Coordinates of C-alpha atoms in Angstrom, one line a residue:
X1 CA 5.5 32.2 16.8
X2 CA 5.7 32.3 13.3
X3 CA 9.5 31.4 13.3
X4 CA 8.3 28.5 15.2
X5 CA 5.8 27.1 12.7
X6 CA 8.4 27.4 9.7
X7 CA 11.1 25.4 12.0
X8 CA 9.0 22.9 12.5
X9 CA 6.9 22.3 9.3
X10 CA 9.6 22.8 7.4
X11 CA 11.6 20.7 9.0
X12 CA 8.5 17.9 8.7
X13 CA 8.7 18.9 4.9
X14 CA 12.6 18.3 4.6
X15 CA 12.2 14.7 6.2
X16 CA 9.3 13.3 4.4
X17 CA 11.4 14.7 1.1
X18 CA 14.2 12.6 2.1
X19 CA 12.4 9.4 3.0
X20 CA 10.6 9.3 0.0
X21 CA 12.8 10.2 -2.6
X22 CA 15.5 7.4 -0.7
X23 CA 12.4 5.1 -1.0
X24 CA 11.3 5.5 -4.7
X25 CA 15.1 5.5 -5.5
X26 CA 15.0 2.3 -3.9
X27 CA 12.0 0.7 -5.1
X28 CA 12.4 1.7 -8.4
X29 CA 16.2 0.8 -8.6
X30 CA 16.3 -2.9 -6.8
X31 CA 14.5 -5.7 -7.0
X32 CA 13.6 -8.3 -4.6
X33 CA 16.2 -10.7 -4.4
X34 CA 18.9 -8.2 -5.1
X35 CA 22.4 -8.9 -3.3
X36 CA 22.3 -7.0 0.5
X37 CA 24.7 -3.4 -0.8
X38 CA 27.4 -2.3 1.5
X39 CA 27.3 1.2 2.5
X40 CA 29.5 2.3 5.7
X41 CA 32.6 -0.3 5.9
X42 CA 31.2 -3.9 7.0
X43 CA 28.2 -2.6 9.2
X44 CA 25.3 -0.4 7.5
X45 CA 24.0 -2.3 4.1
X46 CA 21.2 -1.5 2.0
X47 CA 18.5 -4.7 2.1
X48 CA 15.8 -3.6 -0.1
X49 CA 12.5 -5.2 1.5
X50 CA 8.8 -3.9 1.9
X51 CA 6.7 -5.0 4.8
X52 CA 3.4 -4.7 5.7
X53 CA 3.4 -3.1 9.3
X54 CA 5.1 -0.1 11.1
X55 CA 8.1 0.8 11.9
X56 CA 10.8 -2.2 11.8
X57 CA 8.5 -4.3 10.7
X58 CA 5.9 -4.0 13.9
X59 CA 2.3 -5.2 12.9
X60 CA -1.2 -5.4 14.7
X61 CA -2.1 -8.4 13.7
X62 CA -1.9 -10.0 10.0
X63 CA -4.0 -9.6 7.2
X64 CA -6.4 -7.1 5.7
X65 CA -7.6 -6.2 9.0
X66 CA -4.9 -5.9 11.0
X67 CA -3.3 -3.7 8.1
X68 CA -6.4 -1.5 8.0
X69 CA -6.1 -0.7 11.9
X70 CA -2.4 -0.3 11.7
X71 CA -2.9 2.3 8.8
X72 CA -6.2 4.2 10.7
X73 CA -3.8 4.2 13.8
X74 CA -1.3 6.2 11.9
X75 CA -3.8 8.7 10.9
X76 CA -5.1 9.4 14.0
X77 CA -1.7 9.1 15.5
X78 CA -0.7 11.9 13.2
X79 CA -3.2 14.1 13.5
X80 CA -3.0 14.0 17.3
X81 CA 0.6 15.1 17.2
X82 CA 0.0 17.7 14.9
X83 CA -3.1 19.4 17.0
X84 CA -0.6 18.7 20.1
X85 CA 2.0 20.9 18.2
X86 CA -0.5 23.9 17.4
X87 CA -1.2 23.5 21.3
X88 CA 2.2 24.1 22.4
X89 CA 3.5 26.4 19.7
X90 CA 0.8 28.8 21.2
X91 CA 3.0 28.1 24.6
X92 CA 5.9 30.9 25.1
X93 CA 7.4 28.8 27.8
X94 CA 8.0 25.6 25.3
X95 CA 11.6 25.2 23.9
X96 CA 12.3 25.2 20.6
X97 CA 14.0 21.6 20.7
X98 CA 10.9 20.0 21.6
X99 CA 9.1 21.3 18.2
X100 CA 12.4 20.2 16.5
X101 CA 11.7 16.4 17.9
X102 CA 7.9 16.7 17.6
X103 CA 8.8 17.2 14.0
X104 CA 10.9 14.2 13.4
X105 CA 8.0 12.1 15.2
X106 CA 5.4 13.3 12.8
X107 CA 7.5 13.0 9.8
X108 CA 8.3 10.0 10.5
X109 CA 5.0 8.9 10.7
X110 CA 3.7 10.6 7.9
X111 CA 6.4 9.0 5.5
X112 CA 5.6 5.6 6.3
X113 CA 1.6 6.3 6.2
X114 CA 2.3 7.7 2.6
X115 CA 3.5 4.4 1.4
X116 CA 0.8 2.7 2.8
X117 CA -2.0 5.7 1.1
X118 CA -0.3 5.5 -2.6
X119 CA 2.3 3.6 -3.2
X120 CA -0.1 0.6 -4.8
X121 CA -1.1 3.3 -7.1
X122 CA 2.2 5.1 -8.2
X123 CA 4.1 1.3 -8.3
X124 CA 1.3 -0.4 -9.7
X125 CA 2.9 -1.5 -12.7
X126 CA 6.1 -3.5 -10.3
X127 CA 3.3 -5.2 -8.7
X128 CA 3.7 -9.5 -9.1
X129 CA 2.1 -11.9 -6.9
X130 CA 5.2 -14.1 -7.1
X131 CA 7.1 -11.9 -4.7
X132 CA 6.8 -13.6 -0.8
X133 CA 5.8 -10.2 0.5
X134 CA 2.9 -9.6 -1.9
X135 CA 2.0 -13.7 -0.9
X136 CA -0.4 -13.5 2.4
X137 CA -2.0 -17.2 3.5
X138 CA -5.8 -16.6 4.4
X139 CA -6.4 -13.1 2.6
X140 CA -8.8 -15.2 0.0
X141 CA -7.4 -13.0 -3.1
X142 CA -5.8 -15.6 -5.4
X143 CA -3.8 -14.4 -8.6
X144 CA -1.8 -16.9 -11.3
X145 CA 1.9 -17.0 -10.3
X146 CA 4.5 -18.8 -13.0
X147 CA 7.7 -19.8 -11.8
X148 CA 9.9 -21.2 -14.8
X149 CA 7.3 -22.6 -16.6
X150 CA 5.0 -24.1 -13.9
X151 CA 1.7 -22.1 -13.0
X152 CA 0.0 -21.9 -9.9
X153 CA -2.5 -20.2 -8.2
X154 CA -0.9 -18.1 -4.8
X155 CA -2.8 -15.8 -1.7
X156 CA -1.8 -12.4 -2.3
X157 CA -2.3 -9.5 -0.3
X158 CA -5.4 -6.8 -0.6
X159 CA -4.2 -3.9 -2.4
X160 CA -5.3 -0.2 -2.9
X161 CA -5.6 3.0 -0.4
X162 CA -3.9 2.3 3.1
X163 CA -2.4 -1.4 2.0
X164 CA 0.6 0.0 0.3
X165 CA 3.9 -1.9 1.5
X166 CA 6.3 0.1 3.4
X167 CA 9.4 0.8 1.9
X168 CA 12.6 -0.6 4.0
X169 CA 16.4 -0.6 3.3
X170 CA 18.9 -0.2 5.9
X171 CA 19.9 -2.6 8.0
X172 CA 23.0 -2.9 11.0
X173 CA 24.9 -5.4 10.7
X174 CA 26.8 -5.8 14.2
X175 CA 27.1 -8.8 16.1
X176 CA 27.4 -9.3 20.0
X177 CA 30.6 -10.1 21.3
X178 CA 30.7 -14.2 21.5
X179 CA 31.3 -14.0 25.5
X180 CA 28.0 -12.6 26.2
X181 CA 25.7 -14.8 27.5
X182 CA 22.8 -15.8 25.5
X183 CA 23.3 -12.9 23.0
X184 CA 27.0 -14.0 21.2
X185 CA 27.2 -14.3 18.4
X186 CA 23.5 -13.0 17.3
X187 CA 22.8 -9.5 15.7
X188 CA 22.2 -6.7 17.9
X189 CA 20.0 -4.9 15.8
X190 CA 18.5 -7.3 13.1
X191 CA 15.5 -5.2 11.9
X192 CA 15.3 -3.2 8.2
X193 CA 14.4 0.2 9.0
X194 CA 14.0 3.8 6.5
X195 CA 14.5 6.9 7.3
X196 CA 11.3 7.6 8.7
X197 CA 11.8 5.0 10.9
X198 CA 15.2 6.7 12.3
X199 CA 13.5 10.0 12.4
X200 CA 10.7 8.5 14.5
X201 CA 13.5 6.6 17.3
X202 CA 15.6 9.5 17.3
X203 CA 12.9 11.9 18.4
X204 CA 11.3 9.0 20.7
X205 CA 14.9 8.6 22.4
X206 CA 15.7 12.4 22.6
X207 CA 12.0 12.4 24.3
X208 CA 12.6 10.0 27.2
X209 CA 16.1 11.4 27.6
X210 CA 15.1 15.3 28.3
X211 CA 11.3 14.4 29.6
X212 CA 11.8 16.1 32.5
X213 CA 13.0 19.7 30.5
X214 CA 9.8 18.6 27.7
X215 CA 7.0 17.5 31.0
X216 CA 7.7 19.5 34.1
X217 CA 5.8 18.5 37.0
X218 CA 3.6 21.5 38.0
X219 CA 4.4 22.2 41.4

């Protein structure tokens, strides 16, 4: 049982380390409008961005509301998956690969809820209202934004604890083949994703490929 507990928290620990040190490296080493950086051949590019939802971009909703529920939804999401994991690592009968996915789920999580909890505290100093995803219509928060000269008043997002951005960079670039219908031409995976976000779809898809092994049906 033990053996069990350091797999998979440790394994949680080794993921969140990665996310966020690719994140800060990121954040702290790009700005904004910064040229798209190829990294595998003419398909994988770093795209520095920061958005306001979940994973890929997903929100509930826009402003400081729908931010608040999306960041509460996270911890409670989290904290269910971790009692879940106590449950079954108290199970003899559970394999070890489902603790190993379990842990990519909840790391995954975890990483992108951190961003939201600190990251307007520890990269308060990069903050500028001029940037479009620090500009929110209807949040009522107005801040003075110059651009060359000429000063104007802009909407800006609420900041603090759970309104951190997330942190995204990667980003496929593959297009459909032009002879399929409706899709030619178009990207076949558009969205800017981290690695928490991978860790979270590669333990979702491993979980509805070997459901049946993870969920038996009592007989």
């Amino acid at each position: 049982m033990r053996k069990r507990y350091l797999i998979t928290f440790g394994l949680v620990l080794l993921v969140l380390i990665i996310d966020q040190v690719v994140k800060i490296w990121v954040k702290t080493s790009f700005a904004f409008d910064d040229p798209s950086v190829p990294l595998v051949g003419n398909w994988l590019y770093l795209n520095f961005v920061e958005n306001q939802g979940m994973a890929f971009g997903t929100q509930l909703g826009g402003g400081m509301w729908g931010k608040l529920t999306l960041s509460i939804f996270r911890i409670v999401a989290i904290g269910a998956i971790i009692y879940y994991i106590l449950k079954q690592i108290k199970k003899p009968e559970v394999k070890m690969e489902f603790f190993i996915v379990a842990a990519l789920v909840l790391a995954g999580a975890t990483g992108n809820l951190f961003d939201s909890m600190f990251y307007d505290f520890i990269f308060r100093d990069y903050f500028d209202p001029c940037i479009s995803y620090n500009q929110v219509e209807g949040s009522g928060i107005f801040e003075e934004c110059s651009y060359f000269g000429y000063t104007e008043m802009v909407e800006v997002r609420h900041r603090g604890f759970l309104f951190g951005n997330v942190v995204d960079m990667f980003q496929f670039r593959v297009t459909w083949p032009t002879w399929v219908p409706w899709l030619g031409g178009g990207q076949v995976f558009p969205a800017i994703w981290n690695v928490a976000d991978f860790a979270i779809s590669c333990g979702m898809i491993y979980v509805l490929i070997r459901q049946k092994v993870f969920f038996p049906k009592e007989k």
